[in-house]
Amino acid sequence: MSVPDTRARRLARLAARVDWPKVVDPYTGESYGPEMVAGLWASDRSTADETCASLRHAAIGDGSEMRAAAAQLLPYLVEAARDPDVTVRFEILRTIADIARTGNVSEPDALWPAAWERAARELLPLLDDGVLVVRAGAVRALAQSAVRADALIARFRARFEDEPDAWSAGCLVLGVGELVRHAVEGRDDAVAWLRDLMAVAGKGPEPDIIEDAGAWVAWDEEIRHDVRLQAVEALCRALPGHADPRYAPATTAALLAPWAAPPAECVVPAADVIGAADRRLGADLPGRLGLAHALLRHPGTTERAGGLRVAAALMSRWPSAVPALLPTVNLLVEDASPENRAFARRLLATHGTGPRH
């Protein structure tokens, strides 16, 4: 039997189990049917992506409430996420995570717990998928499975030891942080593991393969990712409201080091990464001032731009940050970047030491 025939039979079995009157647009009442859901398997990526967005809308609307359609559609979403021929597997896994997260904070449909338990079991093999964004998407979805927290933390940590991709390894760390709040037996050990990762700066620069082939082979085979930034974020998730003086130096060191480039599906502007990392430091003004100064003096244009954003946030909140940061900000009024020059001059003008335009 051919693959299309096998898939058609599986989808027909799924369709027979769905209570289709529950699968409607939450605002217009428009009915969804198996023909529409089959768009997840469209060869045209835009069609598959639009179908995924429509199913998310049917399941959770604007994200504030789980609808009855969620439990009905979940088997389809899981089936598509597991199918290597589907073009939007990462987007589907992200949708599954969003639906599960909504169910955790709202009153779920009575059928949801059993549907989610089955889905979580079927998603586990994707942690070892050959596509890195699928592995990361599976982590994001499974991290919403609070009742499996201890087992999943152990699974994520074991996978971390073998994960070859730095970005995907960071996703595993964030997944542990998400689950720690629900763990029972392994909570303290997981928190200690995350704290240890704040001090791991990666495996260092790549040796010259011509000068020392043995050293290069050892370096290439070693898996030791720099996930300091993700470790801080994970600890902030795991221990909300807990201020740790180690967060600031770990964040600063991570932001000053080369970053692991995310895949195209997950690119976040560097300035947004810097801004979010700074906000996680909360009321640690000395730590945030140190971060701002380090970024403002960084040779990279993007890092200096992020430093200006951090400086602006601090000066608007703490009057004492103004005299502490203005001399360094003043160094950027002649920056090589026109955007950085303009930003620095606006800050100087706003805080009374430059011409107002």
mmCIF file of C-alpha atoms in Angstrom:
data_model
loop_
_atom_site.group_PDB
_atom_site.id
_atom_site.type_symbol
_atom_site.label_atom_id
_atom_site.label_comp_id
_atom_site.label_asym_id
_atom_site.label_seq_id
_atom_site.Cartn_x
_atom_site.Cartn_y
_atom_site.Cartn_z
ATOM 1 C CA MET A 1 0.000 0.000 0.000
ATOM 2 C CA SER A 2 1.397 3.416 -0.954
ATOM 3 C CA VAL A 3 2.124 6.183 1.548
ATOM 4 C CA PRO A 4 -0.759 8.391 0.307
ATOM 5 C CA ASP A 5 -3.181 5.467 0.663
ATOM 6 C CA THR A 6 -1.942 4.683 4.170
ATOM 7 C CA ARG A 7 -2.227 8.342 5.173
ATOM 8 C CA ALA A 8 -5.724 8.571 3.710
ATOM 9 C CA ARG A 9 -6.834 5.602 5.785
ATOM 10 C CA ARG A 10 -5.381 7.101 8.951
ATOM 11 C CA LEU A 11 -7.072 10.439 8.315
ATOM 12 C CA ALA A 12 -10.370 8.708 7.597
ATOM 13 C CA ARG A 13 -10.147 6.925 10.945
ATOM 14 C CA LEU A 14 -9.420 10.230 12.686
ATOM 15 C CA ALA A 15 -12.323 11.938 10.925
ATOM 16 C CA ALA A 16 -14.713 9.198 12.035
ATOM 17 C CA ARG A 17 -13.861 9.870 15.691
ATOM 18 C CA VAL A 18 -14.348 13.665 15.525
ATOM 19 C CA ASP A 19 -17.543 15.298 16.738
ATOM 20 C CA TRP A 20 -17.565 17.765 13.854
ATOM 21 C CA PRO A 21 -20.416 20.009 15.145
ATOM 22 C CA LYS A 22 -17.975 21.064 17.891
ATOM 23 C CA VAL A 23 -15.377 22.170 15.355
ATOM 24 C CA VAL A 24 -16.528 25.663 14.450
ATOM 25 C CA ASP A 25 -15.180 29.179 14.273
ATOM 26 C CA PRO A 26 -15.694 30.506 17.832
ATOM 27 C CA TYR A 27 -16.893 33.886 16.615
ATOM 28 C CA THR A 28 -18.748 33.282 13.349
ATOM 29 C CA GLY A 29 -19.985 29.739 13.910
ATOM 30 C CA GLU A 30 -18.561 28.623 10.562
ATOM 31 C CA SER A 31 -18.260 24.834 10.451
ATOM 32 C CA TYR A 32 -14.967 23.061 9.848
ATOM 33 C CA GLY A 33 -14.810 19.621 8.238
ATOM 34 C CA PRO A 34 -12.247 16.958 7.386
ATOM 35 C CA GLU A 35 -11.612 18.485 3.957
ATOM 36 C CA MET A 36 -10.506 21.742 5.569
ATOM 37 C CA VAL A 37 -8.336 20.014 8.203
ATOM 38 C CA ALA A 38 -6.624 17.989 5.465
ATOM 39 C CA GLY A 39 -5.030 21.272 4.394
ATOM 40 C CA LEU A 40 -2.301 20.555 6.963
ATOM 41 C CA TRP A 41 -0.929 18.083 4.403
ATOM 42 C CA ALA A 42 -1.045 20.558 1.512
ATOM 43 C CA SER A 43 2.122 20.613 -0.577
ATOM 44 C CA ASP A 44 1.742 24.388 -0.779
ATOM 45 C CA ARG A 45 3.304 25.678 2.437
ATOM 46 C CA SER A 46 1.149 28.811 2.605
ATOM 47 C CA THR A 47 -2.037 26.698 2.470
ATOM 48 C CA ALA A 48 -0.741 24.418 5.219
ATOM 49 C CA ASP A 49 0.263 27.420 7.333
ATOM 50 C CA GLU A 50 -3.147 29.064 6.905
ATOM 51 C CA THR A 51 -4.864 25.812 7.863
ATOM 52 C CA CYS A 52 -2.742 25.572 11.002
ATOM 53 C CA ALA A 53 -3.678 29.150 11.968
ATOM 54 C CA SER A 54 -7.371 28.428 11.357
ATOM 55 C CA LEU A 55 -7.287 25.335 13.561
ATOM 56 C CA ARG A 56 -5.577 27.273 16.339
ATOM 57 C CA HIS A 57 -8.333 29.868 16.065
ATOM 58 C CA ALA A 58 -11.023 27.175 16.283
ATOM 59 C CA ALA A 59 -9.357 25.591 19.319
ATOM 60 C CA ILE A 60 -8.559 28.650 21.464
ATOM 61 C CA GLY A 61 -9.838 31.737 19.656
ATOM 62 C CA ASP A 62 -7.695 34.665 20.762
ATOM 63 C CA GLY A 63 -5.822 32.421 23.199
ATOM 64 C CA SER A 64 -7.843 33.275 26.289
ATOM 65 C CA GLU A 65 -10.128 30.248 26.436
ATOM 66 C CA MET A 66 -10.066 26.624 25.344
ATOM 67 C CA ARG A 67 -12.940 25.630 23.047
ATOM 68 C CA ALA A 68 -14.585 22.247 22.601
ATOM 69 C CA ALA A 69 -12.868 21.980 19.220
ATOM 70 C CA ALA A 70 -9.456 21.635 20.893
ATOM 71 C CA ALA A 71 -9.873 18.013 22.010
ATOM 72 C CA GLN A 72 -11.432 17.128 18.652
ATOM 73 C CA LEU A 73 -8.628 18.629 16.568
ATOM 74 C CA LEU A 74 -5.669 17.551 18.698
ATOM 75 C CA PRO A 75 -5.324 14.064 17.120
ATOM 76 C CA TYR A 76 -5.126 15.679 13.670
ATOM 77 C CA LEU A 77 -2.464 18.117 14.820
ATOM 78 C CA VAL A 78 -0.393 15.363 16.409
ATOM 79 C CA GLU A 79 -0.715 13.172 13.322
ATOM 80 C CA ALA A 80 0.506 16.027 11.132
ATOM 81 C CA ALA A 81 3.373 16.899 13.491
ATOM 82 C CA ARG A 82 4.601 13.308 13.286
ATOM 83 C CA ASP A 83 4.441 13.140 9.483
ATOM 84 C CA PRO A 84 7.784 14.069 7.836
ATOM 85 C CA ASP A 85 5.979 15.020 4.623
ATOM 86 C CA VAL A 86 4.120 17.891 6.312
ATOM 87 C CA THR A 87 5.762 21.252 5.567
ATOM 88 C CA VAL A 88 4.713 23.122 8.735
ATOM 89 C CA ARG A 89 5.561 20.673 11.506
ATOM 90 C CA PHE A 90 7.180 23.303 13.710
ATOM 91 C CA GLU A 91 4.187 25.621 13.358
ATOM 92 C CA ILE A 92 1.853 22.738 14.232
ATOM 93 C CA LEU A 93 3.857 21.894 17.349
ATOM 94 C CA ARG A 94 3.809 25.554 18.334
ATOM 95 C CA THR A 95 0.018 25.490 17.924
ATOM 96 C CA ILE A 96 -0.245 22.372 20.087
ATOM 97 C CA ALA A 97 1.838 24.116 22.767
ATOM 98 C CA ASP A 98 -0.392 27.204 22.645
ATOM 99 C CA ILE A 99 -3.535 25.099 22.974
ATOM 100 C CA ALA A 100 -2.107 23.124 25.908
ATOM 101 C CA ARG A 101 -0.925 26.300 27.617
ATOM 102 C CA THR A 102 -4.392 27.822 27.283
ATOM 103 C CA GLY A 103 -5.860 24.677 28.810
ATOM 104 C CA ASN A 104 -3.523 25.035 31.785
ATOM 105 C CA VAL A 105 -4.837 28.495 32.646
ATOM 106 C CA SER A 106 -8.492 28.165 31.646
ATOM 107 C CA GLU A 107 -11.278 25.663 32.239
ATOM 108 C CA PRO A 108 -10.643 22.940 29.657
ATOM 109 C CA ASP A 109 -13.236 20.868 27.875
ATOM 110 C CA ALA A 110 -14.060 17.645 29.753
ATOM 111 C CA LEU A 111 -12.514 15.592 26.954
ATOM 112 C CA TRP A 112 -9.244 17.528 26.939
ATOM 113 C CA PRO A 113 -7.255 15.772 29.736
ATOM 114 C CA ALA A 114 -7.517 12.330 28.126
ATOM 115 C CA ALA A 115 -6.847 13.753 24.658
ATOM 116 C CA TRP A 116 -3.765 15.604 25.897
ATOM 117 C CA GLU A 117 -2.420 12.568 27.772
ATOM 118 C CA ARG A 118 -2.543 10.511 24.588
ATOM 119 C CA ALA A 119 -1.049 13.332 22.543
ATOM 120 C CA ALA A 120 1.863 13.761 24.965
ATOM 121 C CA ARG A 121 2.743 10.074 24.638
ATOM 122 C CA GLU A 122 2.661 10.299 20.852
ATOM 123 C CA LEU A 123 4.816 13.437 20.785
ATOM 124 C CA LEU A 124 7.665 11.945 22.849
ATOM 125 C CA PRO A 125 9.475 10.328 19.881
ATOM 126 C CA LEU A 126 9.792 13.758 18.253
ATOM 127 C CA LEU A 127 12.402 14.701 20.862
ATOM 128 C CA ASP A 128 14.767 12.585 18.748
ATOM 129 C CA ASP A 129 13.532 13.751 15.340
ATOM 130 C CA GLY A 130 16.126 14.446 12.663
ATOM 131 C CA VAL A 131 14.866 18.016 12.143
ATOM 132 C CA LEU A 132 16.069 20.391 14.844
ATOM 133 C CA VAL A 133 13.044 22.717 14.770
ATOM 134 C CA VAL A 134 10.779 19.695 15.211
ATOM 135 C CA ARG A 135 12.802 18.608 18.247
ATOM 136 C CA ALA A 136 12.506 22.115 19.667
ATOM 137 C CA GLY A 137 8.789 22.289 18.885
ATOM 138 C CA ALA A 138 8.218 18.985 20.664
ATOM 139 C CA VAL A 139 9.982 20.341 23.742
ATOM 140 C CA ARG A 140 7.786 23.429 23.713
ATOM 141 C CA ALA A 141 4.620 21.344 23.488
ATOM 142 C CA LEU A 142 5.621 18.698 26.035
ATOM 143 C CA ALA A 143 6.704 21.369 28.521
ATOM 144 C CA GLN A 144 2.987 22.060 28.996
ATOM 145 C CA SER A 145 2.466 18.541 30.400
ATOM 146 C CA ALA A 146 2.546 19.360 34.112
ATOM 147 C CA VAL A 147 1.433 15.907 35.274
ATOM 148 C CA ARG A 148 4.487 14.370 33.573
ATOM 149 C CA ALA A 149 6.920 16.978 34.900
ATOM 150 C CA ASP A 150 9.413 14.695 36.681
ATOM 151 C CA ALA A 151 9.637 12.166 33.856
ATOM 152 C CA LEU A 152 9.924 14.871 31.195
ATOM 153 C CA ILE A 153 12.629 16.764 33.064
ATOM 154 C CA ALA A 154 14.696 13.577 33.126
ATOM 155 C CA ARG A 155 13.999 13.028 29.427
ATOM 156 C CA PHE A 156 14.911 16.615 28.510
ATOM 157 C CA ARG A 157 18.148 16.478 30.480
ATOM 158 C CA ALA A 158 19.155 13.192 28.886
ATOM 159 C CA ARG A 159 18.427 14.604 25.441
ATOM 160 C CA PHE A 160 20.438 17.741 26.277
ATOM 161 C CA GLU A 161 23.556 15.620 26.762
ATOM 162 C CA ASP A 162 23.279 14.349 23.172
ATOM 163 C CA GLU A 163 21.788 17.411 21.448
ATOM 164 C CA PRO A 164 24.201 18.567 18.707
ATOM 165 C CA ASP A 165 22.497 21.909 17.988
ATOM 166 C CA ALA A 166 23.055 24.801 20.399
ATOM 167 C CA TRP A 167 19.713 26.493 19.754
ATOM 168 C CA SER A 168 17.760 23.282 20.254
ATOM 169 C CA ALA A 169 19.773 22.592 23.413
ATOM 170 C CA GLY A 170 18.671 25.982 24.725
ATOM 171 C CA CYS A 171 15.048 25.012 24.090
ATOM 172 C CA LEU A 172 15.533 21.918 26.258
ATOM 173 C CA VAL A 173 16.844 24.107 29.063
ATOM 174 C CA LEU A 174 13.796 26.383 28.797
ATOM 175 C CA GLY A 175 11.570 23.299 28.829
ATOM 176 C CA VAL A 176 13.119 22.156 32.108
ATOM 177 C CA GLY A 177 12.508 25.621 33.553
ATOM 178 C CA GLU A 178 8.853 25.431 32.514
ATOM 179 C CA LEU A 179 8.380 22.017 34.135
ATOM 180 C CA VAL A 180 10.292 22.580 37.382
ATOM 181 C CA ARG A 181 7.333 24.441 38.881
ATOM 182 C CA HIS A 182 5.302 21.217 38.643
ATOM 183 C CA ALA A 183 7.999 18.725 39.602
ATOM 184 C CA VAL A 184 7.922 16.810 42.859
ATOM 185 C CA GLU A 185 10.828 14.412 43.241
ATOM 186 C CA GLY A 186 13.366 16.000 40.909
ATOM 187 C CA ARG A 187 12.713 19.676 41.551
ATOM 188 C CA ASP A 188 15.777 20.544 43.627
ATOM 189 C CA ASP A 189 18.104 18.541 41.398
ATOM 190 C CA ALA A 190 16.737 20.246 38.273
ATOM 191 C CA VAL A 191 17.178 23.707 39.813
ATOM 192 C CA ALA A 192 20.773 22.838 40.737
ATOM 193 C CA TRP A 193 21.379 21.651 37.159
ATOM 194 C CA LEU A 194 20.085 24.931 35.759
ATOM 195 C CA ARG A 195 22.290 26.904 38.143
ATOM 196 C CA ASP A 196 25.321 24.896 37.048
ATOM 197 C CA LEU A 197 24.572 25.761 33.411
ATOM 198 C CA MET A 198 24.847 29.474 34.225
ATOM 199 C CA ALA A 199 28.600 28.937 34.585
ATOM 200 C CA VAL A 200 29.182 26.883 31.415
ATOM 201 C CA ALA A 201 30.570 29.113 28.665
ATOM 202 C CA GLY A 202 30.597 26.500 25.907
ATOM 203 C CA LYS A 203 33.562 24.618 24.509
ATOM 204 C CA GLY A 204 35.669 27.567 23.446
ATOM 205 C CA PRO A 205 37.055 28.649 20.076
ATOM 206 C CA GLU A 206 37.538 26.163 17.262
ATOM 207 C CA PRO A 207 41.150 24.900 17.036
ATOM 208 C CA ASP A 208 43.025 25.113 13.755
ATOM 209 C CA ILE A 209 42.538 21.754 12.045
ATOM 210 C CA ILE A 210 45.815 22.129 10.135
ATOM 211 C CA GLU A 211 47.936 22.893 13.190
ATOM 212 C CA ASP A 212 46.367 20.294 15.472
ATOM 213 C CA ALA A 213 43.970 17.849 13.853
ATOM 214 C CA GLY A 214 43.577 15.860 17.067
ATOM 215 C CA ALA A 215 42.509 18.909 19.039
ATOM 216 C CA TRP A 216 40.042 19.845 16.323
ATOM 217 C CA VAL A 217 38.473 16.355 16.296
ATOM 218 C CA ALA A 218 38.111 16.434 20.088
ATOM 219 C CA TRP A 219 36.566 19.901 19.913
ATOM 220 C CA ASP A 220 34.181 18.872 17.123
ATOM 221 C CA GLU A 221 32.959 15.784 18.965
ATOM 222 C CA GLU A 222 32.456 17.509 22.313
ATOM 223 C CA ILE A 223 28.925 18.663 23.120
ATOM 224 C CA ARG A 224 29.120 21.561 25.567
ATOM 225 C CA HIS A 225 26.794 24.368 24.567
ATOM 226 C CA ASP A 226 26.699 27.883 25.956
ATOM 227 C CA VAL A 227 23.133 28.081 27.271
ATOM 228 C CA ARG A 228 23.765 30.618 30.030
ATOM 229 C CA LEU A 229 21.083 32.991 28.773
ATOM 230 C CA GLN A 230 18.503 30.202 28.572
ATOM 231 C CA ALA A 231 19.538 28.937 32.017
ATOM 232 C CA VAL A 232 18.810 32.336 33.553
ATOM 233 C CA GLU A 233 15.464 32.508 31.764
ATOM 234 C CA ALA A 234 14.628 28.960 32.874
ATOM 235 C CA LEU A 235 15.430 29.791 36.497
ATOM 236 C CA CYS A 236 13.258 32.892 36.317
ATOM 237 C CA ARG A 237 10.410 30.662 35.109
ATOM 238 C CA ALA A 238 11.099 28.005 37.717
ATOM 239 C CA LEU A 239 11.552 30.407 40.632
ATOM 240 C CA PRO A 240 9.365 33.463 39.896
ATOM 241 C CA GLY A 241 10.129 36.398 42.166
ATOM 242 C CA HIS A 242 13.476 34.956 43.270
ATOM 243 C CA ALA A 243 16.364 37.392 42.846
ATOM 244 C CA ASP A 244 19.741 35.744 42.345
ATOM 245 C CA PRO A 245 22.850 37.966 42.150
ATOM 246 C CA ARG A 246 24.368 35.470 39.684
ATOM 247 C CA TYR A 247 21.766 36.245 37.026
ATOM 248 C CA ALA A 248 23.323 39.567 36.008
ATOM 249 C CA PRO A 249 26.930 38.430 35.419
ATOM 250 C CA ALA A 250 25.739 35.291 33.626
ATOM 251 C CA THR A 251 23.419 37.346 31.412
ATOM 252 C CA THR A 252 26.127 39.909 30.642
ATOM 253 C CA ALA A 253 28.713 37.260 29.777
ATOM 254 C CA ALA A 254 26.244 35.418 27.539
ATOM 255 C CA LEU A 255 25.194 38.542 25.658
ATOM 256 C CA LEU A 256 28.816 39.549 25.075
ATOM 257 C CA ALA A 257 29.696 36.125 23.675
ATOM 258 C CA PRO A 258 28.826 34.952 20.144
ATOM 259 C CA TRP A 259 25.240 33.708 19.992
ATOM 260 C CA ALA A 260 24.013 30.467 18.491
ATOM 261 C CA ALA A 261 22.048 31.467 15.408
ATOM 262 C CA PRO A 262 18.425 30.262 15.556
ATOM 263 C CA PRO A 263 16.789 28.656 12.507
ATOM 264 C CA ALA A 264 14.879 30.882 10.122
ATOM 265 C CA GLU A 265 11.512 29.913 11.642
ATOM 266 C CA CYS A 266 12.532 31.240 15.051
ATOM 267 C CA VAL A 267 14.572 34.378 14.438
ATOM 268 C CA VAL A 268 14.007 37.056 17.074
ATOM 269 C CA PRO A 269 15.567 40.518 16.627
ATOM 270 C CA ALA A 270 18.747 40.778 18.680
ATOM 271 C CA ALA A 271 17.525 43.985 20.322
ATOM 272 C CA ASP A 272 14.453 42.108 21.563
ATOM 273 C CA VAL A 273 16.632 39.323 22.968
ATOM 274 C CA ILE A 274 18.744 41.884 24.811
ATOM 275 C CA GLY A 275 15.707 43.772 26.092
ATOM 276 C CA ALA A 276 14.052 40.621 27.413
ATOM 277 C CA ALA A 277 17.285 39.463 29.073
ATOM 278 C CA ASP A 278 17.659 42.836 30.772
ATOM 279 C CA ARG A 279 14.053 42.849 32.049
ATOM 280 C CA ARG A 280 14.562 39.443 33.648
ATOM 281 C CA LEU A 281 17.101 41.052 35.993
ATOM 282 C CA GLY A 282 14.237 42.997 37.589
ATOM 283 C CA ALA A 283 15.266 45.276 40.455
ATOM 284 C CA ASP A 284 18.978 44.410 40.265
ATOM 285 C CA LEU A 285 20.035 47.940 39.285
ATOM 286 C CA PRO A 286 23.809 47.395 39.766
ATOM 287 C CA GLY A 287 23.661 44.274 37.607
ATOM 288 C CA ARG A 288 21.609 45.999 34.918
ATOM 289 C CA LEU A 289 23.930 49.020 34.919
ATOM 290 C CA GLY A 290 26.871 46.689 34.411
ATOM 291 C CA LEU A 291 25.065 45.065 31.492
ATOM 292 C CA ALA A 292 24.267 48.435 29.937
ATOM 293 C CA HIS A 293 27.864 49.669 30.203
ATOM 294 C CA ALA A 294 29.244 46.436 28.735
ATOM 295 C CA LEU A 295 26.855 46.564 25.779
ATOM 296 C CA LEU A 296 27.364 50.271 25.132
ATOM 297 C CA ARG A 297 31.119 49.666 24.842
ATOM 298 C CA HIS A 298 30.775 46.530 22.720
ATOM 299 C CA PRO A 299 32.443 46.559 19.259
ATOM 300 C CA GLY A 300 29.268 45.169 17.684
ATOM 301 C CA THR A 301 26.710 47.630 16.308
ATOM 302 C CA THR A 302 23.778 45.427 17.337
ATOM 303 C CA GLU A 303 25.067 45.038 20.884
ATOM 304 C CA ARG A 304 25.514 48.803 21.221
ATOM 305 C CA ALA A 305 21.959 49.290 19.956
ATOM 306 C CA GLY A 306 20.766 46.869 22.615
ATOM 307 C CA GLY A 307 22.800 48.739 25.215
ATOM 308 C CA LEU A 308 21.035 51.962 24.292
ATOM 309 C CA ARG A 309 17.675 50.276 24.772
ATOM 310 C CA VAL A 310 18.755 48.996 28.169
ATOM 311 C CA ALA A 311 20.050 52.438 29.130
ATOM 312 C CA ALA A 312 16.792 54.072 28.084
ATOM 313 C CA ALA A 313 14.780 51.616 30.197
ATOM 314 C CA LEU A 314 16.950 52.144 33.265
ATOM 315 C CA MET A 315 17.073 55.941 33.032
ATOM 316 C CA SER A 316 13.314 56.154 32.674
ATOM 317 C CA ARG A 317 12.798 54.072 35.844
ATOM 318 C CA TRP A 318 15.650 55.053 38.176
ATOM 319 C CA PRO A 319 16.823 58.681 38.460
ATOM 320 C CA SER A 320 20.149 57.450 39.831
ATOM 321 C CA ALA A 321 20.790 55.606 36.574
ATOM 322 C CA VAL A 322 20.900 58.879 34.628
ATOM 323 C CA PRO A 323 24.271 60.187 35.872
ATOM 324 C CA ALA A 324 25.630 56.633 35.944
ATOM 325 C CA LEU A 325 24.914 56.013 32.247
ATOM 326 C CA LEU A 326 25.035 59.375 30.476
ATOM 327 C CA PRO A 327 28.843 59.540 30.126
ATOM 328 C CA THR A 328 28.856 56.175 28.349
ATOM 329 C CA VAL A 329 25.820 57.069 26.245
ATOM 330 C CA ASN A 330 27.637 60.268 25.278
ATOM 331 C CA LEU A 331 30.374 58.156 23.665
ATOM 332 C CA LEU A 332 27.843 56.994 21.073
ATOM 333 C CA VAL A 333 26.822 60.406 19.726
ATOM 334 C CA GLU A 334 29.481 59.837 17.054
ATOM 335 C CA ASP A 335 28.763 56.126 16.615
ATOM 336 C CA ALA A 336 29.391 54.540 13.227
ATOM 337 C CA SER A 337 25.703 53.584 13.072
ATOM 338 C CA PRO A 338 23.315 56.442 12.193
ATOM 339 C CA GLU A 339 20.559 54.736 14.195
ATOM 340 C CA ASN A 340 22.761 54.472 17.271
ATOM 341 C CA ARG A 341 23.870 58.091 16.908
ATOM 342 C CA ALA A 342 20.265 59.259 16.728
ATOM 343 C CA PHE A 343 19.217 57.116 19.694
ATOM 344 C CA ALA A 344 22.118 58.354 21.845
ATOM 345 C CA ARG A 345 21.329 61.978 21.028
ATOM 346 C CA ARG A 346 17.657 61.453 21.878
ATOM 347 C CA LEU A 347 18.617 60.034 25.245
ATOM 348 C CA LEU A 348 20.927 62.957 25.953
ATOM 349 C CA ALA A 349 18.215 65.415 24.977
ATOM 350 C CA THR A 350 15.542 63.633 27.018
ATOM 351 C CA HIS A 351 17.656 63.657 30.144
ATOM 352 C CA GLY A 352 18.725 67.278 29.952
ATOM 353 C CA THR A 353 22.289 67.186 28.697
ATOM 354 C CA GLY A 354 21.821 67.649 24.976
ATOM 355 C CA PRO A 355 19.988 69.857 22.498
ATOM 356 C CA ARG A 356 16.235 69.274 22.330
ATOM 357 C CA HIS A 357 14.804 68.885 18.828
#
